[in-house]
Amino acid sequence: YPFPWQARAFFVPRGTPNTVATVFGGQALCDLFERTGDEGLLAAAQASCRFLCEHLVLMEDGQRLCFGYVPGEGTRVHNANLLAASLLGRVHRLTGDTGLLTRSAKAVRYSMEHLDPEGDWPYGERHHHRFVDSFHTGFNLVAVHSWSRDTGDHTWLAALDRAWHRYWSVFWLPDGAPRYYRHRTYPLDIHASAQGIVTGVRLADRHPAGLERAAWVASWAIRHFQSPAGSFACRRTRWGTVRIPYLRWAQAWMHYGLSLLASAP
């Protein structure tokens, strides 16, 4: 990112590469490659995978692997790990690179083994990362589903189904408002709504009710968070609404979710 940022566990200087941005960029390259056939785009996505494998692996043994968030930082975060696995799985499908398949399968195993019996993922492994929140859970659901579809490996689908049902049962109020944490509602955050739309659409091939749920979430967000000018507020606390139209956090993610919903079959 073109700015420094402070996470709960570490400080990141301006311009530092990170797993999440690399994966979103790599997935966009794959999207465009599949539409145009431009081999240069696929080569760039492969380079993204090399970066992840050469600079972000925190641990690896015969069965498991965990990707980190930023180079040189040892924090283990499940959404970053699973997002990396999903990109490796997709590039494997496009290139036949079995090394990417092997490493992505290890990463998925690592995080799936941290899914608890109720279907909850902690955000990460450190003591202050044991919280369970809405939009990171949505990231995980989409990543594992995409990886399974791209690789043909169905090992974790039963566990994924458990996490899917848990996601919709604990993170949403009856009117479609998002709950931020498993045990706490506020703040109502537009990123959670946007990811709810994305999650419902992306998993609809396995859970057809996802499309109806995505539309339900979108309807609430439009009614309660969209301004007359079209932009979306960031979040609502118990004391008021933050209406700053943040480009990445609010506008881009809601437009992404709404575009997926609008183009769904």
PDB file of C-alpha atoms in Angstrom:
ATOM      1  CA  TYR A   1       0.000   0.000   0.000  1.00  0.00           C
ATOM      2  CA  PRO A   2       1.232   3.595  -0.624  1.00  0.00           C
ATOM      3  CA  PHE A   3       1.027   4.359   3.102  1.00  0.00           C
ATOM      4  CA  PRO A   4       2.353   2.817   6.331  1.00  0.00           C
ATOM      5  CA  TRP A   5      -0.129   0.874   8.433  1.00  0.00           C
ATOM      6  CA  GLN A   6      -0.351  -0.578  11.910  1.00  0.00           C
ATOM      7  CA  ALA A   7      -1.839  -4.032  12.437  1.00  0.00           C
ATOM      8  CA  ARG A   8      -2.578  -5.509  15.849  1.00  0.00           C
ATOM      9  CA  ALA A   9       0.652  -7.508  15.812  1.00  0.00           C
ATOM     10  CA  PHE A  10       3.075  -5.525  13.640  1.00  0.00           C
ATOM     11  CA  PHE A  11       3.844  -2.239  11.874  1.00  0.00           C
ATOM     12  CA  VAL A  12       4.167  -2.235   8.069  1.00  0.00           C
ATOM     13  CA  PRO A  13       6.150   0.498   6.271  1.00  0.00           C
ATOM     14  CA  ARG A  14       4.829   2.153   3.141  1.00  0.00           C
ATOM     15  CA  GLY A  15       5.321   0.082  -0.012  1.00  0.00           C
ATOM     16  CA  THR A  16       5.799  -3.260   1.762  1.00  0.00           C
ATOM     17  CA  PRO A  17       4.310  -6.113  -0.300  1.00  0.00           C
ATOM     18  CA  ASN A  18       1.746  -8.297   1.417  1.00  0.00           C
ATOM     19  CA  THR A  19      -0.059 -11.547   0.762  1.00  0.00           C
ATOM     20  CA  VAL A  20      -3.605 -10.193   0.528  1.00  0.00           C
ATOM     21  CA  ALA A  21      -2.810  -7.504  -2.050  1.00  0.00           C
ATOM     22  CA  THR A  22      -0.663  -9.977  -4.006  1.00  0.00           C
ATOM     23  CA  VAL A  23      -3.501 -12.509  -4.126  1.00  0.00           C
ATOM     24  CA  PHE A  24      -6.134  -9.994  -5.218  1.00  0.00           C
ATOM     25  CA  GLY A  25      -3.789  -8.780  -7.948  1.00  0.00           C
ATOM     26  CA  GLY A  26      -2.953 -12.338  -8.993  1.00  0.00           C
ATOM     27  CA  GLN A  27      -6.613 -13.321  -9.159  1.00  0.00           C
ATOM     28  CA  ALA A  28      -7.347 -10.273 -11.330  1.00  0.00           C
ATOM     29  CA  LEU A  29      -4.553 -11.318 -13.688  1.00  0.00           C
ATOM     30  CA  CYS A  30      -6.079 -14.799 -13.915  1.00  0.00           C
ATOM     31  CA  ASP A  31      -9.522 -13.311 -14.601  1.00  0.00           C
ATOM     32  CA  LEU A  32      -8.180 -11.282 -17.482  1.00  0.00           C
ATOM     33  CA  PHE A  33      -6.073 -14.154 -18.811  1.00  0.00           C
ATOM     34  CA  GLU A  34      -9.146 -16.398 -18.962  1.00  0.00           C
ATOM     35  CA  ARG A  35     -10.967 -13.723 -20.969  1.00  0.00           C
ATOM     36  CA  THR A  36      -8.150 -12.718 -23.325  1.00  0.00           C
ATOM     37  CA  GLY A  37      -5.709 -15.633 -23.520  1.00  0.00           C
ATOM     38  CA  ASP A  38      -2.807 -13.198 -23.019  1.00  0.00           C
ATOM     39  CA  GLU A  39       0.040 -15.418 -21.786  1.00  0.00           C
ATOM     40  CA  GLY A  40       1.857 -12.436 -20.298  1.00  0.00           C
ATOM     41  CA  LEU A  41      -0.945 -12.067 -17.767  1.00  0.00           C
ATOM     42  CA  LEU A  42      -0.644 -15.711 -16.750  1.00  0.00           C
ATOM     43  CA  ALA A  43       3.130 -15.319 -16.419  1.00  0.00           C
ATOM     44  CA  ALA A  44       2.569 -12.396 -14.051  1.00  0.00           C
ATOM     45  CA  ALA A  45       0.166 -14.491 -11.963  1.00  0.00           C
ATOM     46  CA  GLN A  46       2.790 -17.243 -11.825  1.00  0.00           C
ATOM     47  CA  ALA A  47       5.311 -14.659 -10.617  1.00  0.00           C
ATOM     48  CA  SER A  48       2.889 -13.742  -7.826  1.00  0.00           C
ATOM     49  CA  CYS A  49       2.847 -17.390  -6.757  1.00  0.00           C
ATOM     50  CA  ARG A  50       6.641 -17.525  -6.794  1.00  0.00           C
ATOM     51  CA  PHE A  51       6.761 -14.473  -4.552  1.00  0.00           C
ATOM     52  CA  LEU A  52       4.382 -16.104  -2.084  1.00  0.00           C
ATOM     53  CA  CYS A  53       6.312 -19.383  -2.055  1.00  0.00           C
ATOM     54  CA  GLU A  54       9.761 -17.796  -1.827  1.00  0.00           C
ATOM     55  CA  HIS A  55       9.098 -14.986   0.654  1.00  0.00           C
ATOM     56  CA  LEU A  56       5.940 -15.690   2.662  1.00  0.00           C
ATOM     57  CA  VAL A  57       6.164 -19.303   3.863  1.00  0.00           C
ATOM     58  CA  LEU A  58       6.345 -19.269   7.655  1.00  0.00           C
ATOM     59  CA  MET A  59       6.398 -23.015   8.235  1.00  0.00           C
ATOM     60  CA  GLU A  60       6.248 -26.172   6.149  1.00  0.00           C
ATOM     61  CA  ASP A  61       6.444 -29.859   6.933  1.00  0.00           C
ATOM     62  CA  GLY A  62       5.284 -32.983   5.169  1.00  0.00           C
ATOM     63  CA  GLN A  63       1.586 -32.250   5.696  1.00  0.00           C
ATOM     64  CA  ARG A  64       1.129 -28.550   6.434  1.00  0.00           C
ATOM     65  CA  LEU A  65       2.257 -25.122   5.333  1.00  0.00           C
ATOM     66  CA  CYS A  66       1.383 -21.626   6.508  1.00  0.00           C
ATOM     67  CA  PHE A  67       1.805 -18.467   4.470  1.00  0.00           C
ATOM     68  CA  GLY A  68       2.464 -15.247   6.346  1.00  0.00           C
ATOM     69  CA  TYR A  69       1.073 -11.761   5.827  1.00  0.00           C
ATOM     70  CA  VAL A  70       4.179  -9.656   5.091  1.00  0.00           C
ATOM     71  CA  PRO A  71       7.812 -10.656   4.507  1.00  0.00           C
ATOM     72  CA  GLY A  72       9.847 -10.937   7.668  1.00  0.00           C
ATOM     73  CA  GLU A  73       6.860 -11.127  10.041  1.00  0.00           C
ATOM     74  CA  GLY A  74       5.970 -14.411  11.735  1.00  0.00           C
ATOM     75  CA  THR A  75       2.283 -13.801  12.516  1.00  0.00           C
ATOM     76  CA  ARG A  76       0.013 -16.631  11.317  1.00  0.00           C
ATOM     77  CA  VAL A  77      -3.318 -15.343   9.984  1.00  0.00           C
ATOM     78  CA  HIS A  78      -5.775 -17.774   8.431  1.00  0.00           C
ATOM     79  CA  ASN A  79      -7.372 -15.563   5.815  1.00  0.00           C
ATOM     80  CA  ALA A  80      -3.972 -14.624   4.377  1.00  0.00           C
ATOM     81  CA  ASN A  81      -2.934 -18.286   4.348  1.00  0.00           C
ATOM     82  CA  LEU A  82      -6.115 -19.460   2.625  1.00  0.00           C
ATOM     83  CA  LEU A  83      -6.146 -16.612   0.113  1.00  0.00           C
ATOM     84  CA  ALA A  84      -2.608 -17.571  -0.914  1.00  0.00           C
ATOM     85  CA  ALA A  85      -3.670 -21.201  -1.249  1.00  0.00           C
ATOM     86  CA  SER A  86      -6.603 -20.210  -3.458  1.00  0.00           C
ATOM     87  CA  LEU A  87      -4.343 -18.344  -5.891  1.00  0.00           C
ATOM     88  CA  LEU A  88      -1.882 -21.243  -6.056  1.00  0.00           C
ATOM     89  CA  GLY A  89      -4.747 -23.643  -6.705  1.00  0.00           C
ATOM     90  CA  ARG A  90      -6.096 -21.525  -9.533  1.00  0.00           C
ATOM     91  CA  VAL A  91      -2.713 -21.065 -11.202  1.00  0.00           C
ATOM     92  CA  HIS A  92      -2.189 -24.823 -10.886  1.00  0.00           C
ATOM     93  CA  ARG A  93      -5.426 -25.353 -12.830  1.00  0.00           C
ATOM     94  CA  LEU A  94      -4.311 -22.934 -15.533  1.00  0.00           C
ATOM     95  CA  THR A  95      -0.730 -24.222 -15.846  1.00  0.00           C
ATOM     96  CA  GLY A  96      -0.663 -27.803 -14.547  1.00  0.00           C
ATOM     97  CA  ASP A  97       2.087 -26.900 -12.051  1.00  0.00           C
ATOM     98  CA  THR A  98       1.880 -29.746  -9.530  1.00  0.00           C
ATOM     99  CA  GLY A  99       4.214 -27.989  -7.118  1.00  0.00           C
ATOM    100  CA  LEU A 100       1.612 -25.284  -6.626  1.00  0.00           C
ATOM    101  CA  LEU A 101      -1.030 -27.937  -6.017  1.00  0.00           C
ATOM    102  CA  THR A 102       1.074 -29.658  -3.350  1.00  0.00           C
ATOM    103  CA  ARG A 103       1.887 -26.477  -1.462  1.00  0.00           C
ATOM    104  CA  SER A 104      -1.638 -25.101  -1.658  1.00  0.00           C
ATOM    105  CA  ALA A 105      -3.065 -28.373  -0.318  1.00  0.00           C
ATOM    106  CA  LYS A 106      -0.735 -28.144   2.676  1.00  0.00           C
ATOM    107  CA  ALA A 107      -1.846 -24.567   3.364  1.00  0.00           C
ATOM    108  CA  VAL A 108      -5.526 -25.479   3.185  1.00  0.00           C
ATOM    109  CA  ARG A 109      -4.947 -28.391   5.558  1.00  0.00           C
ATOM    110  CA  TYR A 110      -3.189 -26.088   8.026  1.00  0.00           C
ATOM    111  CA  SER A 111      -6.107 -23.661   8.290  1.00  0.00           C
ATOM    112  CA  MET A 112      -8.873 -26.237   8.041  1.00  0.00           C
ATOM    113  CA  GLU A 113      -7.393 -28.017  11.027  1.00  0.00           C
ATOM    114  CA  HIS A 114      -7.876 -24.775  12.975  1.00  0.00           C
ATOM    115  CA  LEU A 115     -11.600 -24.643  12.197  1.00  0.00           C
ATOM    116  CA  ASP A 116     -13.308 -25.489  15.491  1.00  0.00           C
ATOM    117  CA  PRO A 117     -16.130 -28.050  15.869  1.00  0.00           C
ATOM    118  CA  GLU A 118     -18.789 -25.316  15.738  1.00  0.00           C
ATOM    119  CA  GLY A 119     -17.471 -24.031  12.412  1.00  0.00           C
ATOM    120  CA  ASP A 120     -15.564 -20.946  13.607  1.00  0.00           C
ATOM    121  CA  TRP A 121     -12.131 -19.784  12.488  1.00  0.00           C
ATOM    122  CA  PRO A 122     -10.042 -17.606  14.772  1.00  0.00           C
ATOM    123  CA  TYR A 123      -8.521 -14.717  12.850  1.00  0.00           C
ATOM    124  CA  GLY A 124      -5.032 -15.942  13.734  1.00  0.00           C
ATOM    125  CA  GLU A 125      -2.847 -17.818  16.173  1.00  0.00           C
ATOM    126  CA  ARG A 126      -1.588 -15.174  18.589  1.00  0.00           C
ATOM    127  CA  HIS A 127      -3.494 -14.626  21.829  1.00  0.00           C
ATOM    128  CA  HIS A 128      -4.867 -11.267  20.623  1.00  0.00           C
ATOM    129  CA  HIS A 129      -5.905 -12.822  17.285  1.00  0.00           C
ATOM    130  CA  ARG A 130      -8.349 -15.329  18.757  1.00  0.00           C
ATOM    131  CA  PHE A 131     -11.389 -13.259  17.798  1.00  0.00           C
ATOM    132  CA  VAL A 132     -13.850 -14.560  15.180  1.00  0.00           C
ATOM    133  CA  ASP A 133     -15.254 -11.927  12.826  1.00  0.00           C
ATOM    134  CA  SER A 134     -17.584 -11.756   9.855  1.00  0.00           C
ATOM    135  CA  PHE A 135     -15.684 -10.623   6.802  1.00  0.00           C
ATOM    136  CA  HIS A 136     -12.496 -12.622   7.442  1.00  0.00           C
ATOM    137  CA  THR A 137     -14.678 -15.720   7.836  1.00  0.00           C
ATOM    138  CA  GLY A 138     -16.223 -14.834   4.471  1.00  0.00           C
ATOM    139  CA  PHE A 139     -12.762 -14.569   2.911  1.00  0.00           C
ATOM    140  CA  ASN A 140     -11.956 -18.048   4.223  1.00  0.00           C
ATOM    141  CA  LEU A 141     -15.167 -19.590   2.899  1.00  0.00           C
ATOM    142  CA  VAL A 142     -14.642 -18.190  -0.590  1.00  0.00           C
ATOM    143  CA  ALA A 143     -10.958 -19.154  -0.626  1.00  0.00           C
ATOM    144  CA  VAL A 144     -11.505 -22.795   0.379  1.00  0.00           C
ATOM    145  CA  HIS A 145     -14.461 -23.191  -1.982  1.00  0.00           C
ATOM    146  CA  SER A 146     -12.463 -21.710  -4.879  1.00  0.00           C
ATOM    147  CA  TRP A 147      -9.466 -23.895  -4.099  1.00  0.00           C
ATOM    148  CA  SER A 148     -11.610 -27.036  -3.986  1.00  0.00           C
ATOM    149  CA  ARG A 149     -13.261 -26.170  -7.291  1.00  0.00           C
ATOM    150  CA  ASP A 150      -9.968 -25.352  -9.026  1.00  0.00           C
ATOM    151  CA  THR A 151      -8.094 -28.424  -7.778  1.00  0.00           C
ATOM    152  CA  GLY A 152     -10.901 -30.982  -7.711  1.00  0.00           C
ATOM    153  CA  ASP A 153      -9.909 -31.838  -4.125  1.00  0.00           C
ATOM    154  CA  HIS A 154     -13.075 -32.311  -2.051  1.00  0.00           C
ATOM    155  CA  THR A 155     -11.370 -33.305   1.204  1.00  0.00           C
ATOM    156  CA  TRP A 156     -12.668 -30.340   3.167  1.00  0.00           C
ATOM    157  CA  LEU A 157     -16.148 -29.807   1.746  1.00  0.00           C
ATOM    158  CA  ALA A 158     -18.002 -31.250   4.740  1.00  0.00           C
ATOM    159  CA  ALA A 159     -16.078 -28.931   7.077  1.00  0.00           C
ATOM    160  CA  LEU A 160     -16.666 -26.057   4.677  1.00  0.00           C
ATOM    161  CA  ASP A 161     -20.406 -26.710   4.780  1.00  0.00           C
ATOM    162  CA  ARG A 162     -20.298 -26.567   8.580  1.00  0.00           C
ATOM    163  CA  ALA A 163     -18.509 -23.222   8.446  1.00  0.00           C
ATOM    164  CA  TRP A 164     -20.994 -21.928   5.838  1.00  0.00           C
ATOM    165  CA  HIS A 165     -24.008 -22.637   8.028  1.00  0.00           C
ATOM    166  CA  ARG A 166     -22.249 -21.180  11.051  1.00  0.00           C
ATOM    167  CA  TYR A 167     -21.419 -17.987   9.107  1.00  0.00           C
ATOM    168  CA  TRP A 168     -25.039 -17.314   8.223  1.00  0.00           C
ATOM    169  CA  SER A 169     -26.371 -18.253  11.656  1.00  0.00           C
ATOM    170  CA  VAL A 170     -24.116 -16.054  13.813  1.00  0.00           C
ATOM    171  CA  PHE A 171     -23.050 -13.066  11.723  1.00  0.00           C
ATOM    172  CA  TRP A 172     -26.402 -11.738  10.476  1.00  0.00           C
ATOM    173  CA  LEU A 173     -29.360 -10.124  12.201  1.00  0.00           C
ATOM    174  CA  PRO A 174     -32.917 -10.983  11.056  1.00  0.00           C
ATOM    175  CA  ASP A 175     -33.169  -7.851   8.877  1.00  0.00           C
ATOM    176  CA  GLY A 176     -29.903  -8.542   7.012  1.00  0.00           C
ATOM    177  CA  ALA A 177     -27.629  -6.313   9.102  1.00  0.00           C
ATOM    178  CA  PRO A 178     -24.106  -7.712   9.615  1.00  0.00           C
ATOM    179  CA  ARG A 179     -22.654  -8.551  13.009  1.00  0.00           C
ATOM    180  CA  TYR A 180     -18.957  -7.691  13.229  1.00  0.00           C
ATOM    181  CA  TYR A 181     -17.926 -10.380  15.721  1.00  0.00           C
ATOM    182  CA  ARG A 182     -19.328 -13.753  16.667  1.00  0.00           C
ATOM    183  CA  HIS A 183     -20.446 -12.456  20.064  1.00  0.00           C
ATOM    184  CA  ARG A 184     -20.815  -8.733  19.354  1.00  0.00           C
ATOM    185  CA  THR A 185     -22.783  -6.813  16.749  1.00  0.00           C
ATOM    186  CA  TYR A 186     -21.254  -3.340  16.627  1.00  0.00           C
ATOM    187  CA  PRO A 187     -19.829  -1.778  14.612  1.00  0.00           C
ATOM    188  CA  LEU A 188     -22.083  -2.438  11.638  1.00  0.00           C
ATOM    189  CA  ASP A 189     -19.466  -2.393   8.885  1.00  0.00           C
ATOM    190  CA  ILE A 190     -20.026  -2.043   5.138  1.00  0.00           C
ATOM    191  CA  HIS A 191     -17.100  -4.369   4.408  1.00  0.00           C
ATOM    192  CA  ALA A 192     -18.929  -7.153   6.245  1.00  0.00           C
ATOM    193  CA  SER A 193     -22.055  -6.515   4.150  1.00  0.00           C
ATOM    194  CA  ALA A 194     -20.032  -6.473   0.939  1.00  0.00           C
ATOM    195  CA  GLN A 195     -18.282  -9.724   1.809  1.00  0.00           C
ATOM    196  CA  GLY A 196     -21.645 -11.274   2.687  1.00  0.00           C
ATOM    197  CA  ILE A 197     -22.798 -10.559  -0.869  1.00  0.00           C
ATOM    198  CA  VAL A 198     -19.559 -11.969  -2.317  1.00  0.00           C
ATOM    199  CA  THR A 199     -19.743 -15.079  -0.124  1.00  0.00           C
ATOM    200  CA  GLY A 200     -23.358 -15.794  -1.029  1.00  0.00           C
ATOM    201  CA  VAL A 201     -22.723 -15.465  -4.765  1.00  0.00           C
ATOM    202  CA  ARG A 202     -19.402 -17.302  -4.862  1.00  0.00           C
ATOM    203  CA  LEU A 203     -20.700 -20.367  -3.018  1.00  0.00           C
ATOM    204  CA  ALA A 204     -24.099 -20.472  -4.734  1.00  0.00           C
ATOM    205  CA  ASP A 205     -23.048 -23.367  -6.958  1.00  0.00           C
ATOM    206  CA  ARG A 206     -22.801 -25.493  -3.785  1.00  0.00           C
ATOM    207  CA  HIS A 207     -25.414 -23.659  -1.689  1.00  0.00           C
ATOM    208  CA  PRO A 208     -28.072 -22.224  -4.032  1.00  0.00           C
ATOM    209  CA  ALA A 209     -29.652 -20.270  -1.165  1.00  0.00           C
ATOM    210  CA  GLY A 210     -26.540 -18.102  -1.286  1.00  0.00           C
ATOM    211  CA  LEU A 211     -27.992 -15.958  -4.058  1.00  0.00           C
ATOM    212  CA  GLU A 212     -31.094 -15.177  -2.030  1.00  0.00           C
ATOM    213  CA  ARG A 213     -28.973 -14.391   1.000  1.00  0.00           C
ATOM    214  CA  ALA A 214     -26.678 -12.163  -1.057  1.00  0.00           C
ATOM    215  CA  ALA A 215     -29.677 -10.184  -2.313  1.00  0.00           C
ATOM    216  CA  TRP A 216     -31.007  -9.919   1.257  1.00  0.00           C
ATOM    217  CA  VAL A 217     -27.680  -8.522   2.503  1.00  0.00           C
ATOM    218  CA  ALA A 218     -27.416  -6.133  -0.447  1.00  0.00           C
ATOM    219  CA  SER A 219     -30.910  -4.800   0.139  1.00  0.00           C
ATOM    220  CA  TRP A 220     -30.134  -3.954   3.763  1.00  0.00           C
ATOM    221  CA  ALA A 221     -26.816  -2.276   2.868  1.00  0.00           C
ATOM    222  CA  ILE A 222     -28.397  -0.141   0.144  1.00  0.00           C
ATOM    223  CA  ARG A 223     -31.243   0.955   2.418  1.00  0.00           C
ATOM    224  CA  HIS A 224     -29.084   1.782   5.413  1.00  0.00           C
ATOM    225  CA  PHE A 225     -25.629   2.711   4.104  1.00  0.00           C
ATOM    226  CA  GLN A 226     -25.954   4.161   0.595  1.00  0.00           C
ATOM    227  CA  SER A 227     -26.176   7.937   0.219  1.00  0.00           C
ATOM    228  CA  PRO A 228     -28.407   9.711  -2.349  1.00  0.00           C
ATOM    229  CA  ALA A 229     -25.211  10.361  -4.353  1.00  0.00           C
ATOM    230  CA  GLY A 230     -24.520   6.620  -4.520  1.00  0.00           C
ATOM    231  CA  SER A 231     -21.538   6.211  -2.188  1.00  0.00           C
ATOM    232  CA  PHE A 232     -21.594   3.896   0.820  1.00  0.00           C
ATOM    233  CA  ALA A 233     -20.874   4.906   4.405  1.00  0.00           C
ATOM    234  CA  CYS A 234     -18.096   3.028   6.178  1.00  0.00           C
ATOM    235  CA  ARG A 235     -19.679   1.878   9.423  1.00  0.00           C
ATOM    236  CA  ARG A 236     -22.242   2.567  12.113  1.00  0.00           C
ATOM    237  CA  THR A 237     -21.385   2.523  15.799  1.00  0.00           C
ATOM    238  CA  ARG A 238     -23.713   2.826  18.774  1.00  0.00           C
ATOM    239  CA  TRP A 239     -23.094   6.595  18.702  1.00  0.00           C
ATOM    240  CA  GLY A 240     -23.402   7.431  15.016  1.00  0.00           C
ATOM    241  CA  THR A 241     -22.467   6.649  11.414  1.00  0.00           C
ATOM    242  CA  VAL A 242     -19.067   7.176   9.775  1.00  0.00           C
ATOM    243  CA  ARG A 243     -20.001   8.472   6.319  1.00  0.00           C
ATOM    244  CA  ILE A 244     -16.483   8.938   4.931  1.00  0.00           C
ATOM    245  CA  PRO A 245     -16.618   7.307   1.448  1.00  0.00           C
ATOM    246  CA  TYR A 246     -13.467   5.203   1.754  1.00  0.00           C
ATOM    247  CA  LEU A 247     -12.589   3.974  -1.724  1.00  0.00           C
ATOM    248  CA  ARG A 248     -11.129   0.518  -0.992  1.00  0.00           C
ATOM    249  CA  TRP A 249     -12.931  -0.443   2.200  1.00  0.00           C
ATOM    250  CA  ALA A 250     -16.436   0.643   1.240  1.00  0.00           C
ATOM    251  CA  GLN A 251     -16.933   1.660  -2.387  1.00  0.00           C
ATOM    252  CA  ALA A 252     -14.748  -0.899  -4.176  1.00  0.00           C
ATOM    253  CA  TRP A 253     -15.889  -3.862  -2.102  1.00  0.00           C
ATOM    254  CA  MET A 254     -19.584  -3.005  -2.352  1.00  0.00           C
ATOM    255  CA  HIS A 255     -19.334  -2.436  -6.100  1.00  0.00           C
ATOM    256  CA  TYR A 256     -17.507  -5.754  -6.403  1.00  0.00           C
ATOM    257  CA  GLY A 257     -20.234  -7.557  -4.477  1.00  0.00           C
ATOM    258  CA  LEU A 258     -23.078  -5.841  -6.305  1.00  0.00           C
ATOM    259  CA  SER A 259     -21.519  -6.551  -9.701  1.00  0.00           C
ATOM    260  CA  LEU A 260     -21.224 -10.252  -8.829  1.00  0.00           C
ATOM    261  CA  LEU A 261     -24.844 -10.307  -7.716  1.00  0.00           C
ATOM    262  CA  ALA A 262     -26.061  -8.438 -10.801  1.00  0.00           C
ATOM    263  CA  SER A 263     -24.257 -10.872 -13.130  1.00  0.00           C
ATOM    264  CA  ALA A 264     -25.242 -14.055 -11.252  1.00  0.00           C
ATOM    265  CA  PRO A 265     -27.328 -16.498 -13.299  1.00  0.00           C
TER     266      PRO A 265
END
